[in-house]
XYZ file of C-alpha atoms in Angstrom:
671
model
C 118.638 5.395 57.933
C 117.739 4.316 54.431
C 116.470 0.752 53.913
C 116.781 -0.882 50.468
C 113.493 -2.827 49.644
C 113.824 -5.941 47.530
C 111.240 -6.050 44.690
C 109.705 -9.508 44.338
C 108.351 -10.816 41.062
C 104.613 -10.103 40.650
C 102.308 -12.391 38.649
C 99.179 -11.142 36.812
C 96.267 -10.691 39.284
C 93.902 -13.089 37.472
C 96.609 -15.729 37.171
C 97.636 -15.399 40.832
C 94.041 -15.260 42.144
C 92.499 -18.174 43.956
C 90.433 -19.236 40.881
C 93.297 -18.612 38.522
C 93.188 -18.167 34.747
C 91.517 -20.463 32.162
C 92.490 -21.431 28.609
C 90.424 -23.494 26.102
C 92.014 -25.581 23.323
C 90.793 -28.208 20.790
C 91.904 -31.769 21.113
C 93.514 -31.740 17.672
C 96.050 -29.027 18.537
C 99.537 -30.114 17.477
C 101.831 -31.597 20.131
C 104.068 -29.229 22.156
C 102.157 -26.216 20.878
C 102.107 -23.160 23.204
C 98.678 -22.762 24.712
C 99.310 -20.099 27.450
C 102.044 -17.628 28.486
C 102.708 -16.571 32.071
C 103.294 -12.810 32.216
C 104.997 -10.942 35.124
C 104.133 -7.383 36.036
C 107.682 -6.667 37.418
C 110.150 -9.000 35.763
C 113.171 -7.875 37.926
C 116.072 -9.877 39.259
C 116.619 -11.880 36.111
C 116.908 -14.594 35.242
C 113.443 -15.881 36.130
C 112.575 -19.559 36.127
C 109.113 -21.176 35.565
C 108.047 -24.561 36.862
C 104.852 -26.651 37.116
C 104.566 -27.755 40.714
C 101.144 -29.409 40.468
C 100.478 -32.025 39.259
C 103.901 -33.526 39.349
C 104.822 -34.971 37.045
C 102.672 -33.178 34.445
C 101.886 -34.002 30.780
C 102.276 -30.287 30.096
C 105.626 -28.484 29.841
C 106.620 -24.838 30.366
C 109.379 -23.066 28.460
C 111.989 -20.733 29.897
C 109.990 -17.815 28.526
C 106.880 -18.852 30.508
C 104.899 -20.512 27.633
C 102.795 -23.541 28.636
C 103.132 -26.279 25.969
C 100.595 -28.986 25.046
C 101.510 -32.580 25.771
C 104.089 -34.116 23.479
C 101.674 -36.970 22.739
C 98.781 -34.626 22.016
C 95.215 -34.855 23.403
C 92.647 -37.563 22.950
C 89.522 -36.455 21.012
C 87.433 -36.019 24.135
C 86.464 -33.248 26.514
C 88.789 -32.984 29.503
C 89.948 -30.379 32.062
C 93.405 -29.960 33.576
C 94.466 -27.683 36.506
C 98.116 -26.611 36.765
C 99.967 -24.876 39.664
C 102.811 -22.777 38.244
C 105.629 -21.169 40.266
C 107.750 -18.234 39.098
C 111.152 -17.697 40.851
C 113.737 -14.892 40.275
C 117.499 -14.966 40.772
C 117.220 -13.898 44.383
C 114.856 -16.720 45.207
C 111.716 -14.606 45.361
C 108.635 -16.207 43.802
C 104.910 -15.930 42.998
C 102.425 -18.699 42.270
C 99.417 -18.919 39.894
C 96.738 -21.372 38.789
C 95.942 -22.301 35.141
C 92.937 -24.360 34.122
C 93.168 -26.012 30.670
C 89.848 -27.059 29.064
C 90.230 -29.455 26.135
C 87.327 -29.538 23.603
C 86.722 -32.453 21.228
C 87.173 -31.785 17.460
C 84.177 -32.222 15.038
C 84.768 -35.105 12.566
C 82.923 -34.840 9.151
C 84.344 -37.031 6.362
C 83.380 -35.848 2.814
C 83.235 -38.220 -0.197
C 81.503 -38.771 -3.585
C 79.625 -41.991 -4.220
C 80.220 -41.515 -7.992
C 83.583 -39.834 -8.516
C 83.087 -39.433 -12.288
C 79.951 -38.416 -14.249
C 79.234 -38.061 -17.984
C 76.456 -35.679 -19.126
C 75.005 -34.970 -22.601
C 73.121 -31.739 -23.303
C 71.865 -29.864 -26.378
C 73.044 -26.525 -27.554
C 70.912 -23.376 -27.537
C 69.226 -24.281 -24.254
C 69.818 -20.686 -23.180
C 71.735 -19.177 -20.257
C 71.105 -20.817 -16.902
C 70.146 -24.129 -18.560
C 70.387 -27.146 -16.263
C 73.344 -29.461 -16.935
C 73.546 -31.910 -14.015
C 73.634 -32.198 -10.232
C 76.513 -33.723 -8.243
C 76.066 -34.852 -4.676
C 78.661 -35.610 -1.971
C 78.044 -37.381 1.324
C 78.714 -35.505 4.549
C 77.456 -32.569 6.580
C 77.754 -28.839 5.834
C 78.914 -29.643 2.302
C 79.878 -26.847 -0.092
C 80.836 -27.207 -3.784
C 83.360 -25.397 -5.999
C 84.974 -25.853 -9.383
C 88.694 -26.589 -9.172
C 89.227 -25.586 -12.789
C 86.841 -22.650 -13.483
C 85.079 -22.645 -16.876
C 83.343 -19.598 -18.355
C 80.588 -21.708 -19.939
C 79.391 -23.320 -16.668
C 78.940 -22.506 -13.011
C 77.966 -24.554 -9.945
C 75.660 -23.650 -7.091
C 77.787 -23.841 -3.927
C 74.911 -25.069 -1.785
C 73.024 -27.485 -4.087
C 75.739 -28.782 -6.442
C 73.645 -27.934 -9.532
C 75.709 -27.140 -12.619
C 74.160 -24.691 -15.134
C 75.250 -22.937 -18.312
C 76.517 -19.388 -18.035
C 75.353 -18.365 -21.517
C 73.609 -19.885 -24.520
C 75.811 -22.651 -25.937
C 76.113 -22.325 -29.710
C 78.391 -24.882 -31.372
C 78.317 -22.955 -34.632
C 79.878 -20.033 -32.844
C 82.148 -21.874 -30.299
C 82.973 -25.390 -31.547
C 85.141 -26.119 -28.472
C 81.999 -26.380 -26.344
C 81.257 -29.796 -27.873
C 83.188 -31.519 -25.018
C 84.199 -30.148 -21.614
C 85.681 -31.774 -18.448
C 85.050 -30.150 -15.107
C 86.600 -30.963 -11.695
C 84.416 -30.235 -8.715
C 85.490 -30.226 -5.063
C 83.099 -30.881 -2.152
C 84.271 -29.736 1.288
C 83.109 -29.125 4.863
C 82.424 -25.426 5.237
C 83.527 -25.624 8.893
C 86.664 -27.657 8.146
C 87.874 -27.050 4.615
C 90.541 -29.723 4.936
C 87.735 -32.318 4.895
C 86.993 -32.543 1.143
C 86.629 -34.764 -1.955
C 86.951 -34.278 -5.747
C 84.735 -35.500 -8.615
C 85.021 -35.274 -12.420
C 82.148 -34.205 -14.747
C 82.396 -34.796 -18.534
C 79.910 -32.615 -20.518
C 79.046 -33.317 -24.166
C 77.031 -30.724 -26.139
C 74.946 -31.966 -29.100
C 74.139 -29.843 -32.135
C 70.416 -28.959 -32.532
C 68.072 -27.498 -35.136
C 68.429 -23.819 -34.311
C 67.271 -22.006 -37.450
C 63.566 -21.121 -37.467
C 61.566 -20.819 -40.716
C 61.460 -17.466 -42.483
C 58.051 -16.186 -43.747
C 56.707 -13.390 -45.908
C 54.760 -11.334 -44.921
C 55.939 -11.171 -41.318
C 52.600 -9.641 -40.170
C 49.118 -10.035 -41.712
C 46.815 -6.967 -41.514
C 43.484 -6.912 -43.367
C 40.015 -5.309 -43.232
C 36.850 -7.141 -44.343
C 33.061 -6.622 -43.872
C 31.271 -8.739 -41.290
C 29.364 -10.489 -44.095
C 32.559 -12.073 -45.551
C 31.606 -15.664 -46.503
C 33.114 -18.722 -44.852
C 36.054 -20.146 -46.850
C 37.181 -16.782 -48.203
C 41.009 -16.459 -48.378
C 42.261 -13.618 -46.199
C 46.067 -13.967 -46.757
C 48.716 -16.251 -48.310
C 52.133 -16.985 -46.673
C 55.456 -17.760 -48.382
C 57.803 -19.574 -45.933
C 61.251 -21.323 -46.125
C 63.504 -23.141 -43.555
C 67.245 -22.187 -43.561
C 68.240 -25.484 -41.846
C 69.637 -28.000 -44.398
C 68.109 -30.922 -42.467
C 64.523 -29.568 -42.578
C 62.216 -31.374 -44.939
C 58.773 -29.782 -44.632
C 56.835 -26.973 -42.970
C 53.463 -27.205 -41.181
C 50.956 -24.386 -40.549
C 48.501 -23.860 -37.675
C 46.429 -21.026 -36.199
C 46.437 -20.091 -32.511
C 43.354 -18.006 -31.655
C 42.623 -15.819 -28.669
C 39.283 -15.663 -26.822
C 37.749 -13.261 -29.380
C 38.865 -15.077 -32.529
C 38.279 -18.666 -31.406
C 37.277 -20.860 -34.400
C 37.155 -17.776 -36.646
C 40.106 -18.755 -38.869
C 41.805 -21.891 -40.191
C 44.821 -22.695 -42.387
C 44.355 -24.257 -45.790
C 47.943 -25.197 -46.702
C 49.699 -21.816 -46.517
C 46.423 -19.833 -46.924
C 44.521 -18.152 -44.068
C 40.755 -18.562 -44.689
C 37.525 -17.626 -42.853
C 36.290 -20.528 -40.735
C 33.264 -18.930 -39.026
C 31.049 -15.856 -39.372
C 32.952 -12.710 -38.421
C 30.578 -11.071 -35.961
C 30.763 -7.303 -35.622
C 27.819 -7.075 -33.216
C 29.517 -8.329 -30.061
C 30.568 -6.519 -26.916
C 33.734 -8.638 -26.740
C 34.868 -7.731 -30.248
C 33.856 -4.108 -29.655
C 36.184 -4.005 -26.641
C 39.160 -4.662 -28.995
C 38.026 -2.158 -31.645
C 36.401 -4.886 -33.792
C 39.763 -6.475 -34.522
C 40.187 -10.247 -34.611
C 43.675 -11.255 -33.501
C 45.356 -14.607 -34.034
C 48.797 -16.125 -34.607
C 49.898 -18.384 -37.470
C 52.523 -20.871 -36.268
C 54.928 -22.211 -38.947
C 56.875 -25.296 -37.726
C 59.853 -27.115 -39.326
C 60.580 -30.852 -39.040
C 63.994 -30.597 -37.352
C 65.023 -31.705 -33.836
C 63.973 -29.877 -31.859
C 61.257 -28.401 -34.018
C 61.519 -24.660 -34.508
C 58.592 -22.347 -35.145
C 57.948 -18.904 -36.557
C 54.924 -16.895 -35.387
C 53.061 -14.638 -37.811
C 50.708 -12.135 -36.056
C 47.303 -11.761 -37.735
C 45.060 -8.671 -37.339
C 41.712 -8.759 -39.179
C 39.455 -5.712 -38.685
C 35.722 -6.249 -39.295
C 33.548 -3.419 -40.638
C 29.825 -3.195 -39.709
C 26.824 -4.086 -41.863
C 23.260 -3.240 -40.744
C 21.669 -6.692 -40.449
C 18.943 -6.483 -37.811
C 15.771 -4.476 -37.263
C 15.120 -2.978 -33.817
C 12.703 -4.773 -31.501
C 10.402 -3.289 -28.862
C 10.511 -4.910 -25.475
C 7.985 -4.585 -22.660
C 6.231 -3.116 -20.965
C 3.852 -1.784 -23.612
C 1.162 -0.681 -21.143
C 1.582 2.320 -18.831
C -0.545 4.180 -16.304
C -0.648 7.853 -15.392
C -2.771 9.832 -12.957
C -5.192 12.247 -14.551
C -3.858 15.114 -12.413
C -0.237 14.526 -13.558
C 1.370 17.929 -14.323
C 3.097 18.890 -17.544
C 6.342 16.982 -18.114
C 5.487 14.026 -15.860
C 7.287 10.843 -16.982
C 4.643 8.230 -17.795
C 7.130 5.464 -18.549
C 9.979 4.475 -20.809
C 9.717 2.338 -23.915
C 12.741 0.114 -24.371
C 13.934 -1.221 -27.705
C 16.855 -3.418 -28.644
C 18.951 -3.554 -31.773
C 21.348 -6.465 -32.261
C 23.562 -4.311 -34.490
C 26.447 -2.556 -32.768
C 26.223 0.035 -31.328
C 23.629 -1.940 -29.465
C 20.220 -0.344 -28.923
C 21.262 2.806 -30.785
C 17.707 3.706 -31.811
C 15.436 6.735 -32.132
C 11.756 6.934 -31.062
C 8.930 8.947 -32.619
C 5.144 8.988 -32.105
C 3.278 8.372 -35.338
C 0.183 10.670 -35.478
C -2.965 9.972 -33.444
C -2.707 13.063 -31.208
C -4.666 16.159 -32.113
C -3.950 18.093 -30.024
C -0.884 16.185 -28.786
C -1.277 14.857 -25.236
C 2.041 12.996 -24.894
C 5.632 13.636 -25.956
C 8.362 10.984 -26.392
C 12.063 11.680 -25.936
C 13.622 10.440 -29.216
C 16.828 9.243 -27.527
C 15.733 7.700 -24.232
C 12.194 6.619 -25.159
C 10.721 8.346 -22.117
C 7.052 9.297 -22.477
C 6.071 12.660 -20.953
C 2.707 14.289 -20.318
C 2.254 17.186 -22.704
C -1.433 18.100 -22.415
C -4.146 17.936 -19.756
C -5.681 14.547 -18.901
C -9.258 13.880 -17.831
C -10.285 10.376 -16.854
C -13.951 11.232 -17.160
C -13.425 12.373 -20.765
C -10.939 9.725 -21.941
C -9.481 6.916 -19.869
C -7.085 5.281 -22.355
C -4.730 6.274 -25.189
C -3.189 4.018 -27.846
C 0.008 5.343 -29.448
C 1.873 3.930 -32.470
C 5.627 4.293 -31.973
C 8.241 4.124 -34.735
C 11.683 2.840 -33.697
C 14.558 3.491 -36.140
C 18.156 2.235 -35.793
C 21.053 4.693 -36.221
C 24.638 4.536 -37.530
C 24.846 0.762 -37.893
C 26.915 0.805 -41.107
C 30.519 1.821 -41.675
C 29.062 5.002 -43.188
C 25.549 6.387 -42.457
C 23.252 4.755 -45.014
C 19.581 5.895 -44.885
C 18.723 3.357 -47.587
C 19.681 0.405 -45.365
C 18.318 1.982 -42.214
C 15.860 -0.383 -40.509
C 12.801 0.457 -38.419
C 9.916 -1.203 -36.622
C 6.561 -0.146 -35.188
C 4.981 -1.000 -31.858
C 1.769 0.100 -30.184
C 1.674 1.174 -26.551
C -1.339 1.778 -24.331
C -1.503 4.518 -21.701
C -4.268 4.129 -19.127
C -5.381 7.274 -17.324
C -5.980 6.630 -13.642
C -8.873 8.344 -11.965
C -8.149 11.127 -9.505
C -10.811 12.529 -7.206
C -11.422 15.933 -8.769
C -15.229 16.173 -8.906
C -17.659 16.814 -6.037
C -20.708 14.596 -5.528
C -24.048 15.764 -6.925
C -27.454 15.101 -5.350
C -30.516 15.063 -7.587
C -32.661 16.681 -6.362
C -30.680 18.841 -3.959
C -33.812 19.524 -1.869
C -36.142 16.929 -0.298
C -39.413 17.364 1.590
C -41.632 14.737 3.221
C -44.198 14.247 6.009
C -44.269 11.325 8.431
C -46.301 10.235 11.408
C -44.604 10.152 14.718
C -45.553 6.477 14.992
C -43.283 5.488 12.083
C -41.015 2.676 13.301
C -37.395 3.676 13.840
C -36.091 0.871 11.591
C -37.907 2.242 8.557
C -36.254 4.693 6.187
C -37.872 8.108 5.992
C -36.333 8.771 2.568
C -33.156 8.021 0.577
C -30.885 10.618 -0.995
C -30.059 10.145 -4.665
C -26.442 11.323 -4.968
C -23.742 10.413 -7.499
C -20.091 11.203 -8.253
C -18.589 11.071 -11.744
C -15.323 9.812 -10.224
C -15.784 6.005 -10.267
C -13.349 5.439 -7.422
C -15.248 7.712 -5.050
C -17.148 6.229 -2.106
C -19.949 8.447 -0.843
C -20.545 8.891 2.875
C -23.477 10.745 4.413
C -23.686 12.697 7.664
C -26.181 15.153 9.189
C -24.380 18.413 9.893
C -27.287 20.762 10.698
C -30.918 20.972 11.880
C -30.803 17.694 13.789
C -32.665 18.925 16.900
C -32.187 16.600 19.861
C -30.379 14.184 17.496
C -33.761 12.782 16.450
C -32.448 11.719 13.029
C -29.567 9.546 11.864
C -28.133 8.307 8.580
C -28.251 4.696 7.462
C -26.122 4.789 4.337
C -27.891 7.249 2.083
C -31.207 6.835 3.965
C -32.546 8.903 6.848
C -34.055 7.241 9.903
C -35.321 8.702 13.144
C -35.061 8.066 16.841
C -38.312 7.867 18.912
C -40.297 11.132 19.030
C -41.932 12.525 22.155
C -45.197 14.466 21.865
C -46.409 14.443 25.448
C -48.428 17.597 26.224
C -47.522 17.262 29.864
C -43.857 16.403 29.190
C -41.315 16.568 26.344
C -42.862 17.825 23.166
C -40.516 17.637 20.159
C -40.790 20.010 17.201
C -43.003 18.895 14.326
C -40.960 20.454 11.512
C -37.271 19.825 10.784
C -34.896 21.119 8.149
C -31.842 18.853 7.976
C -28.534 19.609 6.277
C -26.966 16.355 5.016
C -23.294 16.495 4.008
C -22.282 14.059 1.267
C -18.513 13.374 1.106
C -16.782 11.439 -1.684
C -13.609 10.338 0.149
C -12.152 9.767 3.594
C -8.726 11.044 2.565
C -7.319 13.982 0.628
C -8.397 15.185 -1.871
C -11.944 15.311 -0.563
C -15.031 16.973 -2.036
C -18.503 17.315 -0.563
C -21.929 18.742 -1.185
C -24.909 19.476 1.068
C -28.485 18.337 0.526
C -31.480 19.974 2.274
C -34.141 17.681 3.713
C -37.385 19.108 5.128
C -39.337 16.669 7.346
C -42.755 17.392 8.866
C -43.817 15.088 11.681
C -47.511 14.509 12.427
C -47.906 13.669 16.129
C -50.033 10.561 16.612
C -50.852 8.711 19.851
C -52.991 5.634 20.500
C -54.279 3.956 23.659
C -55.692 0.497 24.151
C -59.322 0.293 25.561
C -59.826 -1.160 28.974
C -62.253 -4.096 29.095
C -63.129 -6.762 31.573
C -64.215 -9.297 29.012
C -61.716 -11.658 27.529
C -61.763 -11.304 23.794
C -59.504 -12.368 21.023
C -57.616 -9.311 19.932
C -56.707 -9.458 16.261
C -53.182 -8.559 15.203
C -52.874 -4.856 14.621
C -50.920 -3.467 11.764
C -49.421 -0.041 11.819
C -50.396 1.962 8.807
C -48.281 4.857 7.707
C -49.675 7.894 5.990
C -47.220 9.757 3.776
C -48.107 13.332 2.873
C -46.221 15.432 0.384
C -46.293 19.162 0.954
C -45.762 21.412 -2.012
C -43.614 24.346 -1.168
C -44.269 27.629 -2.826
C -43.543 31.270 -2.068
C -46.335 33.738 -2.895
C -45.905 37.404 -3.706
C -46.294 40.048 -0.953
C -49.669 41.296 -2.184
C -50.976 37.749 -2.050
C -49.858 37.412 1.547
C -51.771 40.616 2.447
C -54.980 39.345 0.814
C -54.512 35.926 2.438
C -54.121 37.526 5.878
C -57.334 39.564 5.506
C -59.204 36.470 4.264
C -57.925 34.415 7.190
C -59.071 37.087 9.648
C -62.583 37.085 8.143
C -62.668 33.288 8.196
C -61.585 33.248 11.838
C -64.403 35.666 12.660
C -66.947 33.431 10.884
C -65.676 30.372 12.727
C -65.934 32.176 16.024
C -69.539 33.063 15.267
C -70.310 29.462 14.350
C -68.738 28.211 17.567
C -70.841 30.660 19.589
C -74.026 29.404 17.932
C -73.089 25.819 18.685
C -72.267 26.630 22.288
C -75.691 28.194 22.858
C -77.473 25.142 21.409
C -79.256 27.045 18.583
C -79.773 24.845 15.546
C -78.071 25.811 12.334
C -79.814 25.037 9.076
C -82.290 22.600 10.733
C -79.679 20.363 12.360
C -80.789 18.763 15.616
C -78.676 17.878 18.596
C -79.413 14.226 18.125
C -77.497 14.190 14.860
C -74.327 14.732 16.836
C -74.623 11.247 18.231
C -74.517 9.627 14.773
C -71.392 7.630 14.081
C -68.583 9.270 12.145
C -67.296 7.174 9.257
C -63.813 7.306 7.799
C -62.221 5.780 4.792
C -61.217 2.271 5.647
C -57.605 2.886 4.450
C -55.600 5.212 6.633
C -53.369 5.988 3.662
C -56.277 7.891 2.049
C -56.306 10.519 4.793
C -54.646 13.528 3.292
C -54.438 15.711 6.402
C -55.370 15.292 10.055
C -56.990 18.758 9.816
C -59.676 17.311 7.511
C -60.552 14.807 10.197
C -60.975 17.658 12.644
C -63.469 19.381 10.274
C -65.627 16.254 10.159
C -66.056 16.053 13.902
C -69.572 16.817 15.288
C -70.276 19.962 17.282
C -69.612 19.691 20.974
C -72.594 18.490 22.988
C -74.821 20.934 24.781
C -73.997 21.729 28.319
C -77.592 20.859 29.218
C -77.116 17.292 27.951
C -74.962 14.570 29.366
C -72.420 12.605 27.348
C -73.887 9.418 26.015
C -72.345 6.509 27.903
C -71.110 3.544 25.875
C -73.547 0.688 25.734
C -72.946 -2.939 25.103
C -73.474 -2.823 21.300
C -70.868 -0.077 20.983
C -68.373 -2.188 22.898
C -68.777 -4.792 20.248
C -68.614 -2.277 17.367
C -65.500 -0.262 18.543
C -62.319 -1.866 19.913
C -60.226 1.213 20.683
C -60.263 4.640 22.243
C -58.032 7.584 21.256
C -57.550 11.333 21.612
C -57.532 13.668 18.639
C -54.134 15.476 18.585
C -55.645 18.708 17.177
C -58.858 19.278 19.241
C -57.942 17.147 22.242
C -61.355 15.359 22.149
C -61.613 11.626 22.672
C -63.255 9.169 20.271
C -63.927 5.480 19.798
C -62.548 3.656 16.727
C -62.680 0.324 15.017
C -59.178 -0.796 14.050
C -60.507 -3.040 11.269
C -62.977 -0.753 9.514
C -61.534 2.638 10.526
C -64.938 3.768 11.888
C -64.828 6.422 14.665
C -67.334 7.955 17.090
C -66.746 11.127 19.054
C -67.327 11.162 22.822
């Protein structure tokens, strides 16, 4: 069995949804204007009817075609929202419903008007394209401007209302530009219907537009820098084509290089200041002074004609070169060949500045120094020796070069200056000791603070400082240096203990510097030490002991070296002498008198020279001693008178025998 389905009308899904459809309109929409159309997806079973069921009654209407119409009275200018329920019904009575929301928006109100609807403007011709004419202003918001009647001579800025010329207005060429009327509309750019119109009357005045004509049109000249002030450089011939001009005036506009250099004397260009060639600024523009002569008419507005001026200045050699410091230099005496001693500087006020040449004028035979003629650098040419010559004085000639327009040896200028070169000492000589060999004899009792001897050493280098040190022969470090003097530490000559040597050969190194370069020499010092000991006598009586003074005996030994044959003869002689002395000692030991001498003579006092310095050798004192006493006799004991006569007791360092001595008179007696 077949069943015939009835198709119902179907509304659009959005329209028939619960929220419905939405339409937005402005409040100024005309009355009864369609604002929405209801559309069916299956428009069957015609005819179809449309009706607004909510609200009822409604200010809106709906046409038979489904168009929703605005109210017949229009909307108020305010925001408002309406919600409509619309029903669609076909011929069979089937229907569908939908919801429409109408949002009404208020319309923006912006009245446009001119405060001055008509304006008259006067301008001058030949102001150029884009020249300002006038500005019109309308009241309102978002205002734009336009010309109602376009004119090719003027245009208006749509945003600012400024009227300008399109091209240069020339009444001689277009007489109709003398008077022009423009109509300008101001309107709201968002609502063009809101507008206003103003009238602008433009009058163009004739102006003085013909500049003077001059001959020559450009001035080019060349003069020497010595051109006197007031000299005429050029003469102008000028006329004014304008019939209303009456007179012409002349002036000079200078640049930075030609400031105050020129002036106008009527229609003549004359020198106003010295034209300086010798300037870095003028050299930078190829020695050309540039200026502009301005010729002005008396019309309104005044018109001018500019005449370029180019004056080239040629050089003249005016100034002599001058030497500038320093004029004193120093160089080390060991400076090698080619060493730069210094550089002499000279100035020349003529351009090219300081273009000079240097030469050394005589005074060097053989030449010791060389000077670079271009730079003025002084170089070492020959050997230097401070000890031979410590200073040189050189006469330098300085000559300027190419300071005229053409090389002119006649006008070439020169000057002379004297420089001094001081040679600095360099340590290049060793010290010298005179004599190189020293020999002396001292007693062991010499105080340690006394100098044994002083070395006489010199160095021809004046900056050298001599230092002395013992580098050899210093047994047990018994000697030390005090400057150039030799001192000793305490000696020890104890037969039962330490017994130092009695002869020393010292090597003393003399150095002239503590840093490099360093030179040294060695001096030989031979020192013989005579051992000498003293003891104080023991006494039980209290006596006033006078102050004792140590006396030093200096003995000089002469060194010589005999031939070999002499040494052989001397050895044989010494052997015979030793034999004779042995025989003499044997006779004395046996007590036999020799040449009538008695044993009692041995007890006689032994006298010495009262000055210890007169004793030449301790061996002589040993020869003066009496023979040893006989074994059969006893030693004579000291008696009271001897105690008063002798105040000391000592031991002879050679024989070992003891003796009494008087420290004041030097008298001794053997025991």
